[in-house]
Amino acid sequence: MTLPDHARYTWGGDEFLLVEIAPDMSLEANFVSNSIAMGLEQRELPGIIDICPANASLLIRFDPDELAHTELERVVRELEADVRQVSGGVLETRIVEVPVWYDDPYTRETVERFREGYHQDPSGTDLDYAAAVNGLADAQEFIRRHHERPWLVSMVGFVAGLPFLFQLAPQEEQLEVPKYLSPRTDTPPLTVGIGGCFTAHYSVRGAGGYQMLGIAPAPIYDPEQRLTDFADFSVLFKTGDVVKYRPVDEAEYREIQAQVEAGTYRYKQAPVTFSLSEALADLEGHNRSLLEALDVA
Amino acid sequence: MSLEIITPGLATTVQDRGRFGYYRYGIPQGGSMDQYSSALANRLVGNTPDDAVLECTYLGPKLTTDAPAVIAVTGAPVDVLVNGEPAQQNARIELQAGDELSFGVIRGGTKFFIAVAGGIDVPVALGSRSTYPIGRIGGVEGRALAAGDALPVGEAREQTLPRLDRVPDDLLPSYEKQVEVRVMTGLYDHKLTEEGLRNLLGAEWTLTPVADRMGLRFDGPGAPWRDEPQPFGAGQDPSNITDAGYPVGSIQIPGGTQPIVLHYDAVSGGGYAQACTVISADMDLFARMSPGTRVRFVPVTMEQALEARAERRARLDRVWS
């Protein structure tokens, strides 16, 4: 692993422990964060209020009246050591197919409203800009690169149910774009955007600083829990989920929306095992096996 | 019974102690911004500390009741009016059916609280009645109150504590124009320059009008970040980090200019570095500040933070005994 030897432990006041696995993003750091989170969950320590695995770090909320901070730190350090001993663990998770209408009129209209004073290159669209800074021929090439490889949900947060996703690609082939110079005050709900090396999927309408790529027809946060995929919980994504974006055209976008409206839409999904060592040894092969699970779903 | 909203005020929401356990999904804790004051209001009307109250911002609502009700108003100093006649703040008030409750202009802070015997009985969503407008959950349809809303009120509880008619003066919070807020350094403070850390913890900062339940921005000399090579995935600005979880009460300084204190409805994570965190005992203070309030962030150790937490709890225990 290319990770620092030890995570950095630091307190967020008297109720939060932040464990930074590494300052920079990597599949390994995310895996360690998720594995510690799962280990901690299994321990069921009284006084733990929330375990929030993030991209390359982990935030734990605790009640210091019930759980001494020294005891919490001791347990997490123990878990960290355990996790690091298991070289290349596995994650029992699922792959979810997410339809996206790339280069759609809704985000395009929003792009137009936020140019001067917001964007690095007011002359073009977010997609043109994303393609240019990645040295790609055009927007279509960027779109292809965005959906050809799957993504891993590396963190859920910001607002209700918003996932951050990290592409399962070698670092030199990661798409990377700056965020807007100044955040927009408006983003259409279900916009798919990219900032830094992360895709974000805006669960609700609101502010946002990521470059906008397209829009999804089906909700990922459903507080009324109308759709079957939300029967257990109002948030679709969990950290560790694998996502495959599938480009759709306007006709299919409308068709899926109609199914959502009728309450019949289901996300296509399948259980998969994500193996860190396999992914690191042969990413393309591992990606293929993940995607095959969707073919039979 | 129910409370009928005639005019809603500026931003009146249903709040309780908050929603815990869903932070990992980006759903914030929410809850009254001044937990101490809303606890006092609940105590006066014979509720439990968990009951939901109305949190009012600057301009209160005008409301009426369809049955006799016991209410109390605590928090930011404000004239309380029943049928246009002055009534006492921080005291038990008995309303008759049809009585109209209204308010004057606040004289400090931003938030005051209305409790009613039995509590505001909107449905519990993910363990709390607190309103989270962005996620459209809690409160009344997940939003601030609107004219015409009828707020259901629960059954008044059997009393186990002696009746409290008025909050003793020494238990009332204060509303100063100069406030010390205790913080614990840490998180990403190593990314600040020496000058940045010195300014953050040494200078006086002024609360700007950009302040709400999500966050409060402060003006001052700035707190610059070290201009060093950025880690992969973080973003170019020295104030950027690889997106991480945000502790409640943490202070981020985007671009090294204005510190932002994240409060109970803040986003749960993101890509701006934070240099310290307000200790749990001092989170109430932000509901008691109006724009222009001058603040010093005073660093304390974990031990001192825990001591302050115990003191705050002891104070609340005095109210609940």
Coordinates of C-alpha atoms in Angstrom, one line a residue:
Chain A
M1 CA 0.0 0.0 0.0
T2 CA 1.1 3.5 -0.7
L3 CA -0.7 4.8 2.5
P4 CA 1.0 6.5 5.4
D5 CA 2.0 4.0 8.1
H6 CA -0.5 5.3 10.5
A7 CA -3.8 7.2 10.3
R8 CA -3.9 10.6 11.9
Y9 CA -6.2 10.9 14.9
T10 CA -7.6 14.3 15.8
W11 CA -10.6 15.5 17.8
G12 CA -13.5 17.6 16.5
G13 CA -14.5 19.1 19.9
D14 CA -15.6 16.7 22.7
E15 CA -18.0 14.7 20.5
F16 CA -16.1 13.8 17.3
L17 CA -13.0 11.7 16.4
L18 CA -11.6 12.3 12.9
V19 CA -9.3 9.5 11.6
E20 CA -7.5 10.6 8.5
I21 CA -6.2 7.5 6.7
A22 CA -4.4 9.6 4.1
P23 CA -4.5 13.2 3.0
D24 CA -4.9 12.1 -0.6
M25 CA -7.6 10.0 -2.2
S26 CA -7.0 6.4 -3.2
L27 CA -8.9 3.2 -3.3
E28 CA -6.7 1.8 -0.5
A29 CA -7.5 4.7 1.8
N30 CA -11.2 4.4 1.1
F31 CA -11.0 0.7 1.8
V32 CA -9.3 1.1 5.1
S33 CA -11.8 3.8 6.1
N34 CA -14.8 1.6 5.2
S35 CA -13.3 -1.5 6.9
I36 CA -12.7 0.4 10.2
A37 CA -16.2 1.7 10.0
M38 CA -17.6 -1.8 9.6
G39 CA -15.5 -3.2 12.3
L40 CA -16.6 -0.5 14.7
E41 CA -20.2 -1.0 13.8
Q42 CA -19.9 -4.7 14.6
R43 CA -18.4 -3.9 18.1
E44 CA -21.6 -2.1 19.0
L45 CA -19.8 0.1 21.6
P46 CA -22.3 1.9 23.8
G47 CA -21.9 5.7 23.3
I48 CA -21.3 5.6 19.5
I49 CA -23.8 7.9 17.9
D50 CA -22.7 7.8 14.2
I51 CA -20.0 6.3 12.1
C52 CA -19.4 8.3 9.0
P53 CA -16.9 6.7 6.6
A54 CA -15.6 9.3 4.1
N55 CA -13.3 9.3 1.0
A56 CA -9.9 8.9 2.8
S57 CA -11.0 9.4 6.4
L58 CA -13.6 8.4 8.9
L59 CA -15.6 10.6 11.3
I60 CA -17.0 9.1 14.5
R61 CA -19.6 10.9 16.7
F62 CA -19.7 9.7 20.3
D63 CA -21.3 10.7 23.6
P64 CA -18.3 11.3 25.9
D65 CA -20.6 10.8 29.0
E66 CA -21.1 7.2 27.9
L67 CA -17.8 6.4 26.1
A68 CA -14.5 7.9 27.3
H69 CA -12.6 9.5 24.3
T70 CA -9.5 7.6 25.4
E71 CA -11.4 4.3 25.2
L72 CA -12.8 5.1 21.8
E73 CA -9.4 6.0 20.4
R74 CA -7.9 2.8 21.8
V75 CA -10.6 0.6 20.1
V76 CA -10.3 2.4 16.8
R77 CA -6.5 2.1 16.8
E78 CA -6.9 -1.6 17.4
L79 CA -9.3 -1.9 14.5
E80 CA -6.9 0.1 12.3
A81 CA -4.1 -2.4 13.1
D82 CA -6.4 -5.3 12.3
V83 CA -7.6 -3.9 9.1
R84 CA -4.1 -3.2 7.9
Q85 CA -3.0 -6.8 8.6
V86 CA -5.6 -8.1 6.2
S87 CA -3.9 -7.3 3.0
G88 CA -6.6 -6.6 0.4
G89 CA -9.8 -7.4 2.1
V90 CA -13.2 -7.9 0.4
L91 CA -16.4 -6.0 0.5
E92 CA -19.7 -7.7 0.1
T93 CA -21.7 -5.1 -1.7
R94 CA -23.8 -4.5 -4.8
I95 CA -23.6 -2.9 -8.2
V96 CA -26.4 -0.4 -9.2
E97 CA -27.0 0.8 -12.7
V98 CA -27.9 4.5 -12.8
P99 CA -29.4 5.9 -16.0
V100 CA -28.1 9.4 -17.0
W101 CA -29.2 11.8 -19.7
Y102 CA -25.8 13.4 -20.5
D103 CA -25.7 16.9 -21.9
D104 CA -29.4 17.4 -21.2
P105 CA -31.3 20.7 -21.6
Y106 CA -31.9 21.2 -17.8
T107 CA -28.2 21.3 -16.8
R108 CA -27.4 23.1 -20.0
E109 CA -29.8 25.9 -19.1
T110 CA -28.2 26.1 -15.6
V111 CA -24.8 26.2 -17.2
E112 CA -25.8 29.2 -19.2
R113 CA -27.1 31.0 -16.1
F114 CA -23.8 30.6 -14.2
R115 CA -20.9 31.7 -16.5
E116 CA -19.3 35.1 -15.8
G117 CA -17.9 35.2 -12.3
Y118 CA -18.6 31.6 -11.6
H119 CA -16.8 29.6 -14.3
Q120 CA -13.2 29.2 -15.3
D121 CA -14.1 29.3 -19.0
P122 CA -17.4 31.2 -19.5
S123 CA -17.2 30.7 -23.3
G124 CA -18.0 27.0 -23.3
T125 CA -20.1 24.5 -21.4
D126 CA -19.0 22.5 -18.3
L127 CA -18.7 19.5 -20.5
D128 CA -16.4 21.2 -23.1
Y129 CA -14.3 22.5 -20.2
A130 CA -14.1 19.1 -18.5
A131 CA -13.0 17.5 -21.8
A132 CA -10.4 20.2 -22.4
V133 CA -8.7 20.1 -19.0
N134 CA -8.5 16.3 -19.3
G135 CA -6.9 16.6 -22.8
L136 CA -9.8 14.8 -24.5
A137 CA -11.1 15.5 -28.0
D138 CA -14.5 16.7 -27.1
A139 CA -17.5 16.5 -24.7
Q140 CA -18.6 13.1 -26.2
E141 CA -15.2 11.6 -25.4
F142 CA -15.5 12.9 -21.8
I143 CA -19.0 11.4 -21.5
R144 CA -17.7 8.1 -22.8
R145 CA -14.9 8.0 -20.3
H146 CA -17.3 8.9 -17.5
H147 CA -19.6 5.9 -18.0
E148 CA -17.3 3.3 -19.4
R149 CA -15.8 2.3 -16.1
P150 CA -17.8 1.8 -12.9
W151 CA -17.5 4.1 -9.8
L152 CA -17.3 3.3 -6.1
V153 CA -19.5 5.2 -3.6
S154 CA -16.6 6.5 -1.4
M155 CA -18.7 8.8 0.8
V156 CA -22.3 9.8 1.5
G157 CA -22.9 13.2 2.9
F158 CA -23.1 17.0 2.3
V159 CA -26.9 16.9 2.1
A160 CA -29.4 14.1 2.4
G161 CA -28.3 11.1 0.5
L162 CA -25.7 12.8 -1.7
P163 CA -23.1 10.3 -2.8
F164 CA -19.5 11.0 -3.7
L165 CA -18.1 8.5 -6.2
F166 CA -14.5 7.5 -7.1
Q167 CA -13.9 5.9 -10.5
L168 CA -12.4 2.5 -10.6
A169 CA -9.6 3.6 -12.9
P170 CA -5.8 3.8 -12.7
Q171 CA -4.8 7.2 -11.2
E172 CA -3.3 8.4 -14.5
E173 CA -6.6 7.8 -16.2
Q174 CA -8.8 9.4 -13.5
L175 CA -10.9 12.2 -14.7
E176 CA -10.1 15.3 -12.7
V177 CA -11.6 18.8 -13.0
P178 CA -11.6 21.9 -10.8
K179 CA -14.8 23.0 -9.0
Y180 CA -16.5 26.2 -10.1
L181 CA -14.5 29.3 -9.1
S182 CA -17.5 30.3 -7.0
P183 CA -20.4 27.9 -6.3
R184 CA -23.7 28.2 -8.2
T185 CA -26.7 29.1 -6.1
D186 CA -28.8 26.6 -8.1
T187 CA -28.4 23.0 -9.3
P188 CA -31.2 21.0 -10.8
P189 CA -32.2 18.0 -8.6
L190 CA -30.5 14.7 -9.8
T191 CA -27.7 16.5 -11.6
V192 CA -24.6 14.4 -12.1
G193 CA -21.5 16.5 -11.6
I194 CA -17.8 16.2 -11.3
G195 CA -15.3 18.0 -9.1
G196 CA -11.7 17.1 -8.2
C197 CA -11.7 13.3 -9.0
F198 CA -15.2 12.8 -7.6
T199 CA -18.6 12.4 -9.2
A200 CA -21.4 13.8 -7.1
H201 CA -25.0 13.0 -7.7
Y202 CA -27.1 16.0 -6.3
S203 CA -29.9 14.4 -4.4
V204 CA -31.9 17.7 -4.0
R205 CA -32.0 21.1 -5.6
G206 CA -29.5 23.6 -4.2
A207 CA -26.1 25.2 -4.3
G208 CA -23.2 23.3 -6.0
G209 CA -19.7 23.8 -7.2
Y210 CA -19.2 20.7 -9.4
Q211 CA -19.1 20.8 -13.2
M212 CA -22.4 19.6 -14.5
L213 CA -22.5 16.6 -16.9
G214 CA -26.1 15.4 -17.1
I215 CA -29.2 14.5 -15.2
A216 CA -30.7 11.3 -13.8
P217 CA -34.4 10.5 -14.2
A218 CA -34.9 8.5 -10.9
P219 CA -34.6 9.8 -7.4
I220 CA -31.8 8.8 -5.0
Y221 CA -33.5 10.3 -2.0
D222 CA -37.2 9.6 -1.4
P223 CA -38.4 11.0 1.9
E224 CA -41.9 9.7 1.2
Q225 CA -40.4 6.3 0.5
R226 CA -42.8 5.7 -2.5
L227 CA -40.5 3.5 -4.6
T228 CA -39.7 -0.1 -3.7
D229 CA -36.0 0.6 -3.7
F230 CA -36.6 3.0 -0.8
A231 CA -38.9 0.7 1.3
D232 CA -36.3 0.3 4.0
F233 CA -34.7 3.7 3.9
S234 CA -35.1 7.1 2.2
V235 CA -31.5 7.1 1.0
L236 CA -30.5 4.9 -2.0
F237 CA -26.7 4.8 -1.7
K238 CA -24.4 3.5 1.0
T239 CA -20.6 3.8 1.0
G240 CA -19.1 0.7 -0.8
D241 CA -21.9 0.6 -3.4
V242 CA -20.6 0.2 -7.0
V243 CA -22.3 2.4 -9.6
K244 CA -22.4 1.9 -13.4
Y245 CA -23.7 4.9 -15.3
R246 CA -25.7 4.1 -18.4
P247 CA -26.3 6.9 -20.9
V248 CA -30.0 7.3 -22.0
D249 CA -31.6 9.6 -24.5
E250 CA -34.5 11.9 -24.0
A251 CA -37.1 9.2 -24.9
E252 CA -35.8 6.8 -22.3
Y253 CA -35.4 9.6 -19.7
R254 CA -39.1 10.4 -20.1
E255 CA -40.0 6.7 -20.0
I256 CA -38.2 6.2 -16.7
Q257 CA -39.7 9.3 -15.3
A258 CA -43.1 8.0 -16.1
Q259 CA -42.3 4.8 -14.2
V260 CA -41.1 6.8 -11.3
E261 CA -44.3 8.8 -11.4
A262 CA -46.4 5.5 -11.5
G263 CA -44.3 4.2 -8.5
T264 CA -43.1 1.1 -10.5
Y265 CA -39.5 2.0 -11.2
R266 CA -36.8 -0.3 -9.9
Y267 CA -33.0 0.3 -10.2
K268 CA -31.3 -2.6 -11.9
Q269 CA -28.8 -4.0 -9.3
A270 CA -26.9 -7.1 -8.4
P271 CA -24.9 -8.3 -5.4
V272 CA -21.1 -8.3 -6.0
T273 CA -17.9 -8.9 -4.1
F274 CA -15.4 -6.1 -4.3
S275 CA -11.9 -7.3 -3.7
L276 CA -9.2 -4.7 -3.1
S277 CA -6.3 -7.0 -4.0
E278 CA -7.9 -8.1 -7.2
A279 CA -8.8 -4.5 -8.1
L280 CA -5.2 -3.4 -7.4
A281 CA -3.7 -6.4 -9.4
D282 CA -6.0 -6.3 -12.4
L283 CA -8.4 -3.4 -12.3
E284 CA -9.8 -4.0 -15.8
G285 CA -10.5 -7.7 -15.1
H286 CA -12.1 -6.9 -11.8
N287 CA -14.3 -4.2 -13.4
R288 CA -15.4 -6.7 -16.0
S289 CA -16.5 -9.2 -13.3
L290 CA -18.4 -6.4 -11.5
L291 CA -20.2 -5.4 -14.7
E292 CA -21.0 -9.0 -15.7
A293 CA -23.1 -9.2 -12.5
L294 CA -25.3 -6.5 -14.0
D295 CA -25.8 -8.4 -17.2
V296 CA -27.4 -11.3 -15.5
A297 CA -29.4 -9.1 -13.1
Chain B
M1 CA -56.0 20.5 20.5
S2 CA -54.0 22.5 18.0
L3 CA -52.3 25.9 17.6
E4 CA -53.5 27.8 14.5
I5 CA -50.8 29.9 12.8
I6 CA -52.2 33.3 11.7
T7 CA -48.9 34.7 10.5
P8 CA -45.8 32.5 10.5
G9 CA -43.1 35.1 11.4
L10 CA -39.8 35.1 9.5
A11 CA -38.6 31.5 9.9
T12 CA -40.5 29.6 12.5
T13 CA -39.8 25.9 12.6
V14 CA -40.6 22.9 14.8
Q15 CA -37.5 21.7 16.6
D16 CA -36.6 19.2 19.4
R17 CA -33.3 17.8 20.7
G18 CA -32.3 16.7 17.2
R19 CA -32.0 13.7 14.9
F20 CA -29.1 11.4 15.7
G21 CA -27.7 8.4 13.8
Y22 CA -28.3 9.5 10.2
Y23 CA -25.3 11.8 9.8
R24 CA -23.6 9.1 7.7
Y25 CA -26.3 9.6 5.1
G26 CA -25.9 13.4 5.0
I27 CA -28.9 14.0 7.3
P28 CA -27.9 16.6 9.9
Q29 CA -28.8 16.5 13.6
G30 CA -31.0 19.6 13.5
G31 CA -32.7 20.5 16.7
S32 CA -33.1 23.8 18.6
M33 CA -30.1 26.1 18.0
D34 CA -30.3 27.0 21.7
Q35 CA -31.0 23.7 23.5
Y36 CA -30.7 25.2 26.9
S37 CA -33.4 27.8 26.2
S38 CA -35.8 25.3 24.6
A39 CA -35.3 23.0 27.7
L40 CA -36.3 25.9 29.9
A41 CA -39.4 26.5 27.9
N42 CA -40.3 22.8 28.1
R43 CA -39.7 22.8 31.9
L44 CA -42.0 25.7 32.5
V45 CA -44.9 24.0 30.8
G46 CA -44.3 20.6 32.4
N47 CA -42.9 18.8 29.3
T48 CA -40.0 16.4 29.0
P49 CA -36.7 17.9 27.6
D50 CA -37.4 15.8 24.4
D51 CA -40.6 17.5 23.5
A52 CA -40.8 19.6 20.3
V53 CA -41.0 23.4 20.6
L54 CA -41.3 26.3 18.1
E55 CA -38.0 28.0 17.2
C56 CA -38.7 31.6 16.1
T57 CA -36.1 33.8 14.2
Y58 CA -36.1 37.6 14.7
L59 CA -39.9 38.0 13.9
G60 CA -42.3 35.7 15.8
P61 CA -45.5 34.2 14.6
K62 CA -49.0 35.3 15.5
L63 CA -51.1 32.3 16.6
T64 CA -54.2 31.2 18.4
T65 CA -55.3 28.1 20.3
D66 CA -58.6 26.2 19.9
A67 CA -58.5 25.0 23.6
P68 CA -57.0 26.2 26.9
A69 CA -53.2 25.8 26.7
V70 CA -50.2 26.3 28.9
I71 CA -47.3 27.9 27.1
A72 CA -43.9 29.5 27.8
V73 CA -41.5 31.7 25.8
T74 CA -37.8 31.7 26.4
G75 CA -34.6 32.7 24.5
A76 CA -33.9 36.0 22.8
P77 CA -35.5 38.9 24.8
V78 CA -38.9 39.8 23.2
D79 CA -42.2 41.4 24.2
V80 CA -44.8 38.6 24.5
L81 CA -48.4 39.7 23.9
V82 CA -51.6 37.8 24.7
N83 CA -54.6 39.5 23.0
G84 CA -52.3 42.5 22.6
E85 CA -51.6 42.7 26.4
P86 CA -48.0 42.2 27.7
A87 CA -47.3 38.8 29.2
Q88 CA -44.2 37.5 30.9
Q89 CA -41.3 35.9 29.1
N90 CA -39.5 33.0 30.9
A91 CA -42.7 32.2 32.8
R92 CA -45.7 29.9 32.6
I93 CA -48.6 31.5 30.6
E94 CA -52.1 30.2 30.6
L95 CA -54.1 30.7 27.4
Q96 CA -57.8 30.4 26.9
A97 CA -59.4 29.0 23.7
G98 CA -59.4 31.8 21.1
D99 CA -56.6 33.8 22.8
E100 CA -54.1 35.3 20.4
L101 CA -50.4 35.1 21.0
S102 CA -48.1 37.6 19.3
F103 CA -44.6 39.2 19.7
G104 CA -42.7 42.4 19.5
V105 CA -39.3 42.9 18.1
I106 CA -36.4 41.0 19.7
R107 CA -33.8 43.0 21.7
G108 CA -30.8 40.7 21.3
G109 CA -29.8 37.3 19.8
T110 CA -31.8 35.8 17.0
K111 CA -33.9 32.9 18.3
F112 CA -36.7 32.6 20.8
F113 CA -38.7 29.5 21.7
I114 CA -42.3 28.7 22.4
A115 CA -43.2 25.5 24.3
V116 CA -46.7 24.3 24.8
A117 CA -47.8 21.7 27.4
G118 CA -48.0 18.4 25.7
G119 CA -45.4 19.4 23.0
I120 CA -45.9 20.1 19.3
D121 CA -47.1 16.7 18.1
V122 CA -46.1 16.6 14.5
P123 CA -45.0 13.1 13.3
V124 CA -41.6 11.8 14.3
A125 CA -39.4 11.4 11.2
L126 CA -36.1 9.4 11.6
G127 CA -36.4 9.7 15.4
S128 CA -37.1 13.4 15.6
R129 CA -39.7 16.1 15.0
S130 CA -37.0 18.6 14.0
T131 CA -37.6 20.4 10.6
Y132 CA -34.9 19.7 8.0
P133 CA -36.1 21.9 5.0
I134 CA -33.5 20.8 2.4
G135 CA -34.4 17.1 3.0
R136 CA -38.1 17.9 3.3
I137 CA -38.5 15.9 6.6
G138 CA -39.7 16.6 10.1
G139 CA -41.9 19.5 11.3
V140 CA -44.8 20.4 9.2
E141 CA -44.2 18.8 5.7
G142 CA -40.5 19.4 6.3
R143 CA -40.8 23.2 6.0
A144 CA -41.0 26.4 8.0
L145 CA -44.5 27.3 9.2
A146 CA -47.0 29.0 6.9
A147 CA -50.2 30.9 7.6
G148 CA -53.1 28.5 8.1
D149 CA -51.1 25.7 9.5
A150 CA -52.8 23.9 12.4
L151 CA -50.1 22.4 14.7
P152 CA -51.2 19.4 16.7
V153 CA -50.5 19.5 20.4
G154 CA -49.9 16.3 22.4
E155 CA -51.6 15.3 25.7
A156 CA -50.2 17.3 28.7
R157 CA -48.1 15.0 30.9
E158 CA -48.6 13.9 34.4
Q159 CA -46.3 16.0 36.5
T160 CA -43.4 14.4 38.4
L161 CA -41.5 17.7 39.1
P162 CA -42.8 20.6 41.2
R163 CA -44.5 23.2 39.0
L164 CA -42.1 26.0 37.9
D165 CA -43.8 29.3 37.3
R166 CA -40.8 31.4 36.4
V167 CA -37.1 30.7 35.5
P168 CA -34.9 32.0 38.4
D169 CA -32.9 35.0 37.1
D170 CA -29.6 33.2 37.8
L171 CA -30.5 30.5 35.3
L172 CA -31.3 32.8 32.4
P173 CA -28.8 33.0 29.5
S174 CA -27.3 36.4 28.7
Y175 CA -27.2 38.3 25.4
E176 CA -23.9 40.1 25.2
K177 CA -22.3 42.0 22.2
Q178 CA -19.0 40.5 23.1
V179 CA -18.7 36.7 23.6
E180 CA -16.0 34.2 24.2
V181 CA -16.5 30.8 22.5
R182 CA -14.4 27.9 23.6
V183 CA -12.9 25.7 20.9
M184 CA -10.7 22.7 20.6
T185 CA -8.0 23.0 17.9
G186 CA -7.2 20.1 15.7
L187 CA -8.7 18.6 12.5
Y188 CA -6.6 20.3 9.7
D189 CA -5.1 23.2 11.8
H190 CA -1.6 22.1 10.6
K191 CA -2.5 23.5 7.2
L192 CA -2.9 27.0 8.6
T193 CA 0.1 29.4 8.5
E194 CA 1.4 30.5 11.9
E195 CA -0.3 33.9 11.2
G196 CA -3.5 32.1 10.3
L197 CA -3.6 30.2 13.6
R198 CA -2.6 33.3 15.6
N199 CA -5.4 35.3 14.0
L200 CA -8.1 32.6 14.4
L201 CA -7.4 32.2 18.1
G202 CA -6.1 35.7 19.0
A203 CA -8.1 38.2 17.0
E204 CA -11.6 39.5 17.5
W205 CA -14.1 38.3 14.8
T206 CA -17.4 40.0 14.0
L207 CA -20.6 38.0 13.2
T208 CA -21.8 38.9 9.7
P209 CA -25.5 38.9 8.6
V210 CA -24.7 35.7 6.7
A211 CA -25.8 33.4 9.6
D212 CA -28.5 30.8 9.9
R213 CA -29.1 27.3 11.2
M214 CA -26.5 25.9 8.8
G215 CA -23.6 28.2 9.5
L216 CA -22.4 31.5 10.7
R217 CA -19.8 33.6 8.9
F218 CA -17.4 35.9 10.7
D219 CA -15.4 38.9 9.5
G220 CA -11.9 39.6 10.7
P221 CA -8.3 39.7 9.7
G222 CA -8.4 36.4 7.8
A223 CA -6.6 33.2 8.6
P224 CA -4.5 32.1 5.7
W225 CA -3.6 28.5 4.8
R226 CA -0.2 27.3 3.9
D227 CA 0.5 27.4 0.2
E228 CA 1.8 23.8 -0.2
P229 CA 1.4 21.1 -2.9
Q230 CA -2.2 19.8 -2.5
P231 CA -2.9 16.1 -2.1
F232 CA -4.5 14.1 -5.0
G233 CA -8.3 14.6 -5.1
A234 CA -8.4 17.6 -2.8
G235 CA -8.7 20.5 -5.2
Q236 CA -6.3 23.3 -6.0
D237 CA -7.0 25.9 -3.3
P238 CA -4.9 25.6 -0.1
S239 CA -8.1 25.6 1.9
N240 CA -9.3 22.4 0.1
I241 CA -9.1 18.9 1.5
T242 CA -10.1 15.5 0.1
D243 CA -13.8 15.7 1.0
A244 CA -14.3 14.5 4.5
G245 CA -17.0 14.5 7.3
Y246 CA -17.5 17.7 9.1
P247 CA -17.8 17.7 12.9
V248 CA -20.8 19.7 14.2
G249 CA -19.4 23.0 15.4
S250 CA -16.3 22.8 13.3
I251 CA -14.9 26.0 11.9
Q252 CA -13.9 26.1 8.2
I253 CA -12.2 29.0 6.5
P254 CA -12.7 28.7 2.7
G255 CA -9.9 30.7 0.9
G256 CA -8.5 31.7 4.3
T257 CA -10.9 34.6 4.6
Q258 CA -14.1 34.3 6.7
P259 CA -14.3 31.5 9.4
I260 CA -17.7 29.7 9.1
V261 CA -19.0 27.9 12.2
L262 CA -21.1 24.9 11.1
H263 CA -24.3 24.6 13.1
Y264 CA -27.0 22.0 13.5
D265 CA -28.4 22.1 10.0
A266 CA -25.0 22.3 8.3
V267 CA -23.8 20.0 5.5
S268 CA -22.3 16.8 6.9
G269 CA -19.2 16.8 4.9
G270 CA -17.3 18.5 2.1
G271 CA -13.9 19.7 0.8
Y272 CA -13.0 22.7 3.0
A273 CA -10.4 22.3 5.7
Q274 CA -11.4 23.1 9.3
A275 CA -9.1 24.3 12.0
C276 CA -11.0 23.9 15.2
T277 CA -14.3 22.9 16.7
V278 CA -16.7 24.7 19.1
I279 CA -17.1 22.6 22.3
S280 CA -20.5 21.1 22.8
A281 CA -21.1 23.3 25.9
D282 CA -20.9 26.5 23.9
M283 CA -23.0 25.6 20.8
D284 CA -26.0 27.4 22.3
L285 CA -24.2 30.7 22.2
F286 CA -24.7 31.2 18.5
A287 CA -28.5 31.5 18.8
R288 CA -27.8 34.3 21.3
M289 CA -25.7 36.4 18.9
S290 CA -27.0 39.0 16.5
P291 CA -24.9 40.3 13.5
G292 CA -22.2 42.6 14.8
T293 CA -21.5 40.5 17.9
R294 CA -17.8 40.4 18.5
V295 CA -16.4 36.9 19.2
R296 CA -13.1 35.5 20.5
F297 CA -12.4 31.8 19.9
V298 CA -10.6 30.6 23.1
P299 CA -8.7 27.3 22.8
V300 CA -9.3 24.7 25.5
T301 CA -8.1 21.1 26.0
M302 CA -10.4 18.0 25.9
E303 CA -10.3 17.9 29.7
Q304 CA -11.6 21.5 29.9
A305 CA -14.2 20.8 27.3
L306 CA -15.5 17.8 29.2
E307 CA -15.5 19.9 32.4
A308 CA -17.6 22.6 30.6
R309 CA -19.9 19.9 29.4
A310 CA -20.4 18.6 32.9
E311 CA -21.1 22.1 34.2
R312 CA -23.7 22.7 31.5
R313 CA -25.4 19.4 32.4
A314 CA -25.4 20.3 36.1
R315 CA -27.1 23.6 35.2
L316 CA -29.8 21.7 33.2
D317 CA -30.1 19.2 36.1
R318 CA -30.9 22.1 38.4
V319 CA -33.8 23.1 36.1
W320 CA -35.1 19.6 35.9
S321 CA -35.1 18.9 39.6

